[in-house]
XYZ file of N, CA and C in Angstrom:
753
model
N -10.600 23.608 4.069
C -11.401 24.228 3.013
C -10.789 23.959 1.636
N -9.463 24.024 1.548
C -8.793 23.782 0.274
C -8.968 22.333 -0.172
N -8.936 21.390 0.797
C -9.117 19.981 0.463
C -10.524 19.727 -0.072
N -11.529 20.348 0.572
C -12.908 20.201 0.107
C -13.075 20.779 -1.289
N -12.495 21.967 -1.503
C -12.591 22.610 -2.810
C -11.951 21.748 -3.894
N -10.789 21.142 -3.559
C -10.091 20.295 -4.523
C -10.887 19.046 -4.861
N -11.602 18.508 -3.862
C -12.321 17.247 -4.065
C -13.571 17.409 -4.928
N -14.165 18.598 -4.960
C -15.394 18.783 -5.732
C -15.168 19.593 -7.009
N -13.914 20.052 -7.214
C -13.618 20.878 -8.380
C -13.715 20.054 -9.659
N -14.343 20.614 -10.678
C -14.425 19.951 -11.976
C -13.082 20.063 -12.678
N -12.539 18.919 -13.098
C -11.229 18.936 -13.727
C -11.346 19.031 -15.245
N -10.387 19.724 -15.833
C -10.357 19.859 -17.292
C -9.981 18.520 -17.919
N -10.318 18.365 -19.214
C -10.038 17.100 -19.899
C -8.558 16.750 -19.860
N -7.672 17.749 -20.034
C -6.237 17.448 -20.065
C -5.764 16.928 -18.715
N -6.367 17.426 -17.618
C -6.026 16.918 -16.287
C -6.468 15.464 -16.151
N -7.668 15.162 -16.672
C -8.187 13.795 -16.587
C -7.326 12.836 -17.406
N -6.875 13.283 -18.573
C -6.025 12.438 -19.421
C -4.730 12.099 -18.692
N -4.077 13.114 -18.117
C -2.830 12.879 -17.381
C -3.086 11.963 -16.191
N -4.201 12.209 -15.479
C -4.538 11.376 -14.332
C -4.721 9.922 -14.709
N -5.402 9.672 -15.821
C -5.617 8.302 -16.273
C -4.304 7.652 -16.702
N -3.459 8.409 -17.399
C -2.170 7.868 -17.833
C -1.303 7.491 -16.639
N -1.286 8.351 -15.618
C -0.510 8.048 -14.404
C -1.073 6.807 -13.723
N -2.409 6.716 -13.656
C -3.045 5.558 -13.037
C -2.704 4.269 -13.770
N -2.744 4.313 -15.114
C -2.425 3.124 -15.908
C -0.952 2.754 -15.764
N -0.083 3.783 -15.699
C 1.350 3.524 -15.523
C 1.609 2.860 -14.177
N 0.954 3.363 -13.127
C 1.102 2.754 -11.804
C 0.591 1.319 -11.801
N -0.492 1.087 -12.521
C -1.067 -0.253 -12.596
C -0.038 -1.226 -13.164
N 0.629 -0.824 -14.250
C 1.639 -1.675 -14.860
C 2.891 -1.800 -14.021
N 3.249 -0.718 -13.341
C 4.479 -0.686 -12.551
C 4.358 -1.508 -11.268
N 3.157 -1.542 -10.694
C 2.986 -2.168 -9.379
C 2.071 -3.389 -9.432
N 0.841 -3.189 -9.872
C -0.186 -4.217 -9.725
C 0.116 -5.476 -10.530
N 0.598 -5.328 -11.767
C 0.866 -6.507 -12.596
C 2.351 -6.862 -12.602
N 3.090 -6.381 -11.632
C 4.528 -6.637 -11.526
C 4.777 -7.619 -10.384
N 5.141 -8.878 -10.689
C 5.361 -9.866 -9.623
C 6.399 -9.425 -8.600
N 7.453 -8.729 -9.065
C 8.489 -8.262 -8.137
C 7.912 -7.259 -7.138
N 7.056 -6.350 -7.625
C 6.430 -5.364 -6.737
C 5.502 -6.055 -5.749
N 4.805 -7.084 -6.200
C 3.914 -7.833 -5.316
C 4.720 -8.548 -4.229
N 5.870 -9.101 -4.621
C 6.746 -9.745 -3.648
C 7.274 -8.759 -2.623
N 7.673 -7.569 -3.079
C 8.156 -6.530 -2.155
C 7.053 -6.094 -1.204
N 5.821 -6.090 -1.710
C 4.687 -5.722 -0.870
C 4.516 -6.717 0.272
N 4.664 -8.007 -0.038
C 4.557 -9.048 0.992
C 5.641 -8.868 2.053
N 6.884 -8.647 1.604
C 8.013 -8.516 2.532
C 7.878 -7.258 3.389
N 7.616 -6.115 2.742
C 7.525 -4.862 3.502
C 6.344 -4.883 4.469
N 5.232 -5.487 4.066
C 4.068 -5.579 4.954
C 4.386 -6.431 6.175
N 5.145 -7.526 5.961
C 5.546 -8.381 7.075
C 6.464 -7.661 8.043
N 7.386 -6.857 7.507
C 8.315 -6.097 8.354
C 7.562 -5.053 9.174
N 6.622 -4.344 8.539
C 5.861 -3.321 9.258
C 4.960 -3.951 10.321
N 4.419 -5.129 10.035
C 3.626 -5.844 11.042
C 4.505 -6.203 12.239
N 5.740 -6.580 11.956
C 6.718 -6.871 13.012
C 6.971 -5.618 13.850
N 7.106 -4.473 13.185
C 7.275 -3.194 13.904
C 6.090 -2.946 14.836
N 4.896 -3.386 14.396
C 3.680 -3.165 15.177
C 3.456 -4.171 16.290
N 4.380 -5.125 16.444
C 4.270 -6.078 17.548
C 3.794 -7.462 17.157
N 3.329 -7.625 15.912
C 2.909 -8.945 15.443
C 4.110 -9.578 14.737
N 4.934 -10.284 15.510
C 6.226 -10.755 15.030
C 6.097 -12.017 14.178
N 7.076 -12.266 13.301
C 7.014 -13.448 12.414
C 6.957 -14.769 13.171
N 7.568 -14.820 14.373
C 7.604 -16.086 15.125
C 6.322 -16.347 15.920
N 5.368 -15.415 15.877
C 4.089 -15.620 16.579
C 3.162 -16.426 15.666
N 3.562 -17.657 15.431
C 2.878 -18.510 14.451
C 1.410 -18.724 14.812
N 1.118 -18.888 16.113
C -0.271 -19.132 16.507
C -1.170 -17.946 16.177
N -0.664 -16.738 16.387
C -1.463 -15.539 16.073
C -1.706 -15.427 14.568
N -0.665 -15.669 13.781
C -0.807 -15.612 12.322
C -1.754 -16.702 11.827
N -1.695 -17.878 12.452
C -2.569 -18.986 12.049
C -4.033 -18.651 12.318
N -4.311 -18.095 13.502
C -5.695 -17.700 13.837
C -6.199 -16.641 12.864
N -5.373 -15.621 12.655
C -5.775 -14.538 11.757
C -5.977 -15.010 10.334
N -5.086 -15.885 9.860
C -5.187 -16.397 8.485
C -6.464 -17.211 8.294
N -6.785 -18.033 9.297
C -7.996 -18.864 9.202
C -9.248 -17.995 9.182
N -9.299 -16.998 10.064
C -10.456 -16.097 10.103
C -10.570 -15.290 8.818
N -9.433 -14.856 8.283
C -9.442 -14.061 7.047
C -9.944 -14.905 5.880
N -9.465 -16.141 5.795
C -9.871 -17.032 4.695
C -11.351 -17.370 4.761
N -11.857 -17.580 5.977
C -13.270 -17.944 6.147
C -14.166 -16.732 6.355
N -13.557 -15.552 6.461
C -14.292 -14.316 6.767
C -15.126 -14.485 8.036
N -14.485 -15.103 9.026
C -15.160 -15.359 10.297
C -14.489 -14.546 11.405
N -14.858 -14.830 12.648
C -14.263 -14.127 13.780
C -14.544 -12.638 13.730
N -13.495 -11.849 13.738
C -13.631 -10.389 13.749
C -13.682 -9.789 12.342
N -13.801 -10.624 11.320
C -13.758 -10.126 9.942
C -14.873 -9.111 9.670
N -16.104 -9.464 10.049
C -17.244 -8.568 9.796
C -17.057 -7.242 10.527
N -16.578 -7.305 11.755
C -16.337 -6.081 12.526
C -15.264 -5.221 11.853
N -14.179 -5.869 11.409
C -13.093 -5.138 10.751
C -13.586 -4.457 9.473
N -14.421 -5.161 8.709
C -14.969 -4.590 7.478
C -15.872 -3.407 7.777
N -16.676 -3.536 8.815
C -17.570 -2.450 9.216
C -16.780 -1.229 9.657
N -15.609 -1.460 10.251
C -14.751 -0.360 10.697
C -13.984 0.293 9.548
N -14.192 -0.207 8.330
C -13.543 0.384 7.154
C -12.097 -0.011 6.983
N -11.709 -1.150 7.544
C -10.309 -1.555 7.528
C -9.810 -1.873 6.118
N -10.695 -2.350 5.244
C -10.268 -2.794 3.918
C -10.541 -1.755 2.823
N -10.898 -0.559 3.231
C -11.308 0.451 2.249
C -10.117 1.185 1.627
N -9.106 1.472 2.424
C -8.040 2.386 1.979
C -6.859 1.644 1.381
N -7.111 0.818 0.359
C -6.036 0.044 -0.259
C -5.267 0.897 -1.267
N -4.117 0.372 -1.686
C -3.273 1.062 -2.662
C -4.030 1.282 -3.967
N -4.679 0.223 -4.449
C -5.376 0.313 -5.739
C -6.476 1.370 -5.696
N -7.261 1.365 -4.613
C -8.392 2.289 -4.521
C -7.940 3.739 -4.487
N -6.852 4.029 -3.789
C -6.459 5.415 -3.564
C -5.345 5.916 -4.472
N -4.483 5.023 -4.922
C -3.354 5.452 -5.744
C -3.628 5.330 -7.239
N -4.535 4.422 -7.622
C -4.782 4.191 -9.048
C -6.196 4.595 -9.452
N -7.196 3.996 -8.808
C -8.569 4.316 -9.179
C -8.926 5.746 -8.797
N -8.264 6.282 -7.774
C -8.496 7.678 -7.411
C -8.085 8.607 -8.544
N -6.993 8.263 -9.213
C -6.548 9.054 -10.355
C -7.483 8.872 -11.538
N -7.973 7.646 -11.679
C -8.775 7.317 -12.853
C -10.231 7.734 -12.735
N -10.670 8.042 -11.528
C -12.043 8.487 -11.259
C -13.088 7.423 -11.593
N -12.717 6.167 -11.545
C -13.689 5.108 -11.851
C -13.784 4.912 -13.346
N -13.228 3.834 -13.835
C -13.092 3.690 -15.288
C -14.053 2.684 -15.912
N -15.281 2.668 -15.492
C -16.223 1.702 -16.069
C -17.119 2.388 -17.095
N -17.226 1.790 -18.270
C -18.104 2.261 -19.347
C -18.155 3.783 -19.435
N -17.137 4.328 -20.051
C -16.935 5.775 -20.075
C -18.107 6.528 -20.697
N -18.497 7.584 -20.017
C -19.517 8.492 -20.551
C -18.878 9.807 -20.974
N -17.539 9.809 -21.082
C -16.814 11.021 -21.424
C -17.061 11.405 -22.884
N -17.172 12.707 -23.148
C -17.345 13.178 -24.517
C -16.008 13.281 -25.242
N -14.929 13.425 -24.463
C -13.599 13.538 -25.048
C -13.146 12.188 -25.597
N -12.708 12.159 -26.864
C -12.357 10.902 -27.526
C -11.169 10.214 -26.861
N -10.163 10.988 -26.453
C -8.977 10.403 -25.822
C -9.359 9.730 -24.519
N -10.213 10.396 -23.739
C -10.656 9.820 -22.474
C -11.435 8.529 -22.698
N -12.269 8.501 -23.739
C -13.038 7.290 -24.037
C -12.107 6.132 -24.397
N -11.066 6.421 -25.166
C -10.100 5.385 -25.548
C -9.391 4.840 -24.310
N -8.930 5.739 -23.435
C -8.225 5.315 -22.220
C -9.145 4.507 -21.310
N -10.386 4.951 -21.184
C -11.351 4.209 -20.370
C -11.618 2.830 -20.972
N -11.696 2.783 -22.301
C -11.938 1.513 -22.974
C -10.794 0.533 -22.778
N -9.548 1.042 -22.788
C -8.379 0.185 -22.561
C -8.448 -0.451 -21.182
N -8.839 0.341 -20.193
C -8.931 -0.193 -18.837
C -10.062 -1.216 -18.741
N -11.157 -0.942 -19.433
C -12.294 -1.865 -19.395
C -11.936 -3.212 -20.023
N -11.136 -3.185 -21.102
C -10.678 -4.423 -21.743
C -9.821 -5.226 -20.762
N -8.920 -4.522 -20.046
C -8.058 -5.198 -19.070
C -8.885 -5.844 -17.959
N -9.906 -5.124 -17.497
C -10.767 -5.651 -16.437
C -11.550 -6.875 -16.938
N -12.080 -6.783 -18.168
C -12.854 -7.900 -18.735
C -11.972 -9.126 -18.924
N -10.734 -8.897 -19.351
C -9.788 -10.009 -19.525
C -9.519 -10.691 -18.187
N -9.363 -9.877 -17.152
C -9.121 -10.427 -15.812
C -10.284 -11.269 -15.327
N -11.505 -10.814 -15.581
C -12.693 -11.570 -15.158
C -12.804 -12.890 -15.928
N -12.459 -12.839 -17.203
C -12.603 -14.030 -18.037
C -11.551 -15.078 -17.696
N -10.310 -14.635 -17.445
C -9.220 -15.576 -17.177
C -9.120 -15.948 -15.706
N -9.727 -15.153 -14.850
C -9.606 -15.405 -13.414
C -8.336 -14.842 -12.817
N -7.512 -14.211 -13.664
C -6.264 -13.595 -13.191
C -6.510 -12.103 -13.010
N -6.703 -11.680 -11.775
C -7.007 -10.275 -11.485
C -5.982 -9.738 -10.494
N -4.869 -9.209 -11.009
C -3.769 -8.759 -10.150
C -4.190 -7.714 -9.125
N -5.099 -6.799 -9.503
C -5.518 -5.752 -8.573
C -6.207 -6.348 -7.349
N -7.020 -7.387 -7.585
C -7.704 -8.057 -6.473
C -6.689 -8.757 -5.583
N -5.709 -9.425 -6.207
C -4.680 -10.133 -5.451
C -3.854 -9.157 -4.622
N -3.470 -8.038 -5.231
C -2.666 -7.029 -4.527
C -3.431 -6.482 -3.327
N -4.717 -6.191 -3.530
C -5.539 -5.690 -2.435
C -5.743 -6.737 -1.344
N -5.823 -8.011 -1.745
C -5.995 -9.093 -0.764
C -4.780 -9.207 0.143
N -3.598 -9.025 -0.431
C -2.365 -9.067 0.373
C -2.400 -7.986 1.441
N -2.769 -6.763 1.035
C -2.858 -5.655 1.996
C -3.898 -5.942 3.074
N -5.066 -6.409 2.653
C -6.149 -6.686 3.602
C -5.768 -7.799 4.568
N -5.003 -8.786 4.090
C -4.562 -9.900 4.934
C -3.741 -9.389 6.116
N -2.773 -8.547 5.832
C -1.926 -8.014 6.907
C -2.720 -7.092 7.827
N -3.584 -6.288 7.253
C -4.399 -5.387 8.084
C -5.280 -6.168 9.048
N -5.918 -7.208 8.523
C -6.809 -7.977 9.383
C -6.036 -8.685 10.487
N -4.884 -9.260 10.153
C -4.096 -9.946 11.171
C -3.663 -8.997 12.279
N -3.268 -7.789 11.909
C -2.915 -6.792 12.920
C -4.134 -6.413 13.757
N -5.253 -6.181 13.087
C -6.482 -5.787 13.783
C -6.916 -6.872 14.768
N -6.922 -8.128 14.302
C -7.331 -9.230 15.173
C -6.394 -9.375 16.373
N -5.094 -9.204 16.118
C -4.116 -9.315 17.208
C -4.326 -8.216 18.244
N -4.561 -6.993 17.781
C -4.774 -5.878 18.719
C -6.072 -6.046 19.510
N -7.090 -6.599 18.846
C -8.375 -6.778 19.522
C -8.330 -7.946 20.501
N -7.917 -9.119 20.028
C -7.967 -10.319 20.857
C -6.690 -10.535 21.673
N -5.542 -10.201 21.081
C -4.284 -10.418 21.784
C -3.972 -9.361 22.822
N -4.246 -8.094 22.468
C -3.907 -6.989 23.367
C -5.128 -6.356 24.026
N -6.329 -6.743 23.610
C -7.540 -6.258 24.260
C -7.925 -4.830 23.952
N -7.488 -4.291 22.793
C -7.861 -2.924 22.423
C -9.305 -2.894 21.927
N -9.941 -1.727 22.033
C -11.297 -1.607 21.506
C -11.225 -1.440 19.983
N -12.367 -1.555 19.265
C -12.337 -1.502 17.791
C -11.682 -0.248 17.216
N -11.951 0.907 17.817
C -11.373 2.159 17.294
C -9.860 2.155 17.456
N -9.375 1.771 18.626
C -7.930 1.717 18.861
C -7.255 0.692 17.962
N -7.907 -0.480 17.814
C -7.333 -1.541 16.985
C -7.244 -1.105 15.526
N -8.285 -0.425 15.037
C -8.274 0.062 13.662
C -7.157 1.090 13.471
N -7.014 2.001 14.420
C -5.983 3.039 14.322
C -4.599 2.411 14.248
N -4.336 1.437 15.129
C -3.020 0.804 15.159
C -2.780 -0.047 13.911
N -3.828 -0.747 13.458
C -3.677 -1.600 12.274
C -3.349 -0.772 11.036
N -4.012 0.378 10.878
C -3.762 1.225 9.715
C -2.484 2.042 9.869
N -1.954 2.088 11.082
C -0.655 2.734 11.286
C 0.457 1.842 10.751
N 0.379 0.550 11.038
C 1.434 -0.373 10.645
C 1.145 -1.096 9.332
N -0.072 -1.004 8.827
C -0.389 -1.478 7.474
C -0.823 -0.224 6.732
N 0.049 0.317 5.918
C -0.057 1.677 5.387
C -1.473 2.055 4.944
N -1.952 3.194 5.480
C -3.261 3.739 5.118
C -3.062 4.710 3.957
N -3.505 4.321 2.772
C -3.306 5.157 1.582
C -4.392 6.216 1.427
N -5.386 6.187 2.294
C -6.510 7.114 2.150
C -6.234 8.452 2.828
N -5.678 8.406 4.038
C -5.465 9.630 4.813
C -4.032 10.096 4.622
N -3.843 11.131 3.813
C -2.519 11.687 3.571
C -2.597 13.201 3.639
N -1.450 13.842 3.803
C -1.399 15.303 3.842
C -1.646 15.856 2.441
N -2.079 17.122 2.323
C -2.273 17.726 1.000
C -1.015 17.681 0.137
N 0.159 17.839 0.773
C 1.419 17.815 0.021
C 1.658 16.445 -0.595
N 1.430 15.384 0.189
C 1.609 14.022 -0.325
C 0.590 13.725 -1.413
N -0.649 14.192 -1.214
C -1.691 13.975 -2.227
C -1.302 14.615 -3.548
N -0.692 15.801 -3.480
C -0.266 16.485 -4.702
C 0.885 15.739 -5.366
N 1.845 15.293 -4.564
C 3.010 14.604 -5.119
C 2.641 13.265 -5.766
N 1.640 12.577 -5.193
C 1.268 11.286 -5.774
C 0.263 11.444 -6.907
N -0.309 12.641 -7.053
C -1.166 12.907 -8.199
C -2.645 12.914 -7.938
N -3.073 12.736 -6.677
C -4.509 12.698 -6.390
C -4.990 13.953 -5.672
N -4.171 14.975 -5.608
C -4.576 16.225 -4.950
C -3.784 17.376 -5.512
N -3.962 18.541 -4.889
C -3.191 19.700 -5.304
C -3.695 20.364 -6.573
N -4.996 20.152 -6.913
C -5.541 20.793 -8.100
C -4.871 20.285 -9.369
N -4.692 21.172 -10.338
C -4.120 20.759 -11.621
C -2.651 20.396 -11.520
N -1.987 20.793 -10.403
C -0.581 20.450 -10.230
C -0.390 18.976 -9.893
N -1.427 18.364 -9.284
C -1.311 16.980 -8.831
C -0.860 16.018 -9.909
N -1.614 15.903 -11.031
C -1.198 14.969 -12.084
C 0.184 15.277 -12.646
N 0.535 16.574 -12.747
C 1.854 16.935 -13.260
C 2.949 16.501 -12.297
N 2.705 16.675 -10.990
C 3.661 16.207 -9.984
C 3.866 14.710 -10.109
N 2.763 13.968 -10.226
C 2.852 12.502 -10.296
C 3.572 12.063 -11.562
N 3.360 12.815 -12.643
C 3.959 12.442 -13.920
C 5.477 12.584 -13.886
N 5.967 13.613 -13.186
C 7.412 13.825 -13.163
C 7.982 13.923 -11.770
N 7.210 13.554 -10.761
C 7.664 13.738 -9.395
C 7.776 12.455 -8.607
N 6.886 12.264 -7.627
C 6.999 11.133 -6.704
C 5.689 10.371 -6.608
N 5.350 9.572 -7.623
C 4.057 8.867 -7.609
C 3.924 7.828 -6.502
N 5.059 7.389 -5.920
C 5.010 6.369 -4.867
C 5.365 6.953 -3.503
N 5.143 8.261 -3.351
C 5.575 8.959 -2.133
C 4.769 8.543 -0.903
N 3.545 8.047 -1.073
C 2.704 7.726 0.088
C 3.379 6.722 1.012
N 3.887 5.642 0.451
C 4.526 4.611 1.269
C 5.720 5.191 2.020
N 6.580 5.909 1.304
C 7.769 6.485 1.935
C 7.403 7.468 3.042
N 6.385 8.294 2.781
C 6.005 9.329 3.752
C 5.498 8.730 5.057
N 5.039 7.479 5.008
C 4.524 6.827 6.222
C 5.518 5.815 6.786
N 6.211 5.086 5.913
C 7.115 4.031 6.384
C 8.383 4.587 7.017
N 8.910 5.692 6.493
C 10.155 6.244 7.045
C 9.963 6.740 8.483
N 8.951 7.585 8.771
C 8.733 7.986 10.173
C 8.430 6.798 11.086
N 7.716 5.805 10.548
C 7.375 4.618 11.330
C 8.632 3.828 11.695
N 9.565 3.733 10.747
C 10.833 3.038 10.998
C 11.658 3.782 12.046
N 11.720 5.109 11.936
C 12.470 5.907 12.911
C 11.844 5.791 14.306
N 10.520 5.799 14.367
C 9.818 5.642 15.649
C 10.122 4.277 16.265
N 10.105 3.241 15.425
C 10.385 1.885 15.918
C 11.830 1.766 16.393
N 12.755 2.381 15.667
C 14.160 2.369 16.087
C 14.340 3.029 17.450
N 13.552 4.083 17.691
C 13.671 4.803 18.963
C 13.002 4.063 20.114
N 11.813 3.501 19.868
C 11.048 2.867 20.948
C 11.330 1.374 21.098
N 11.562 0.686 19.974
C 11.810 -0.762 20.000
C 12.990 -1.060 19.077
N 14.195 -0.689 19.479
C 15.349 -0.795 18.573
C 15.605 -2.195 18.024
N 15.296 -3.237 18.784
C 15.551 -4.593 18.294
C 14.624 -4.978 17.147
N 13.390 -4.448 17.170
C 12.440 -4.780 16.104
C 12.950 -4.318 14.746
N 13.529 -3.122 14.707
C 14.035 -2.589 13.448
C 15.503 -2.940 13.242
N 16.274 -2.955 14.343
C 17.711 -3.178 14.243
C 18.092 -4.537 13.688
N 17.258 -5.538 13.932
C 17.612 -6.887 13.450
C 17.622 -6.959 11.931
N 16.824 -6.115 11.266
C 16.825 -6.114 9.804
C 18.108 -5.470 9.270
N 18.591 -4.450 9.971
C 19.867 -3.841 9.590
C 20.981 -4.875 9.735
N 20.955 -5.617 10.860
C 21.959 -6.655 11.090
C 21.858 -7.766 10.046
N 20.627 -8.130 9.673
C 20.397 -9.179 8.679
C 20.962 -8.772 7.324
N 20.660 -7.531 6.913
C 21.156 -7.031 5.630
C 22.683 -6.996 5.636
N 23.267 -6.531 6.764
C 24.727 -6.465 6.885
C 25.328 -7.863 6.783
N 24.709 -8.820 7.497
C 25.211 -10.193 7.488
C 25.142 -10.833 6.118
N 24.016 -10.667 5.433
C 23.856 -11.229 4.088
C 24.869 -10.597 3.134
N 25.085 -9.288 3.281
C 26.046 -8.580 2.431
C 27.458 -9.131 2.616
N 27.850 -9.329 3.880
C 29.186 -9.859 4.161
C 29.326 -11.290 3.618
N 28.285 -12.090 3.792
C 28.305 -13.469 3.302
C 28.407 -13.492 1.779
N 27.618 -12.629 1.127
C 27.633 -12.577 -0.335
C 29.013 -12.166 -0.840
N 29.631 -11.196 -0.149
C 30.970 -10.747 -0.544
C 31.984 -11.867 -0.495
N 31.908 -12.675 0.564
C 32.854 -13.785 0.695
C 32.588 -14.872 -0.346
N 31.326 -15.057 -0.702
C 30.961 -16.096 -1.670
C 31.465 -15.780 -3.076
N 31.511 -14.505 -3.412
C 31.968 -14.130 -4.762
C 33.437 -13.698 -4.755
N 34.065 -13.807 -3.578
C 35.482 -13.483 -3.481
C 35.787 -12.002 -3.544
N 34.858 -11.197 -3.099
C 35.061 -9.746 -3.144
C 35.882 -9.290 -1.944
N 36.843 -8.417 -2.190
C 37.693 -7.890 -1.131
C 36.999 -6.727 -0.424
N 37.422 -6.479 0.825
C 36.832 -5.383 1.608
C 37.002 -4.043 0.907
N 38.149 -3.846 0.241
C 38.414 -2.587 -0.449
C 37.410 -2.378 -1.590
N 37.050 -3.476 -2.268
C 36.079 -3.381 -3.368
C 34.697 -3.001 -2.823
N 34.348 -3.590 -1.678
C 33.055 -3.273 -1.069
C 32.994 -1.808 -0.695
N 34.050 -1.309 -0.073
C 34.111 0.105 0.331
C 34.030 1.017 -0.885
N 34.705 0.613 -1.963
C 34.686 1.414 -3.192
C 33.287 1.514 -3.766
N 32.553 0.384 -3.713
C 31.177 0.383 -4.202
C 30.293 1.279 -3.343
């Protein structure tokens, strides 16, 4: 009942201003940040590995990539199942912004903020450089590959495949009320304030940490090899720069 009330409640102008500012800040911090996009590729690959679609399964990735590029095979089914709906941009940024096209707001500050976003969108269309689309495509790519693997490789039905795909390719749409408040898209008027000074990126952590612990418990090698890899690279790097063990421990 509280979630329904929060979703239909009319927000005050000051709440909308904070929400838009948080959304624009996230856009700059994540969507137009090449480093964040690179981390998204790496973390998505690791989570897919946790889900059973391993990096060395080249044939599975090749099939999925070809179907995704051509929008063939199970693509239409996956889209119908809502697999591509719950992206980071849609739920973490546009959810805060409430849809920023051609503002009809009477508040001058809101109109200015909406206009800034519209200029950015128009620039992206004109130049062909649309980071939000690219970021969403990366997420959809991993989701589809997982979905196709579960359907064709493991023989799961569409509902089961969708559930598993959104488990290992983070679902930003379905979150607890507490997480929604912390990221700024729920919790009434507290939401934007939480996001402004709290944990705007809490959604990923709230899902990836339990998923990592579950994988460590059920499939220790899937997660453990990354710990070993990080340890190995660290030791190699230390030797390359001539760092002593005591210095490493001190750090």
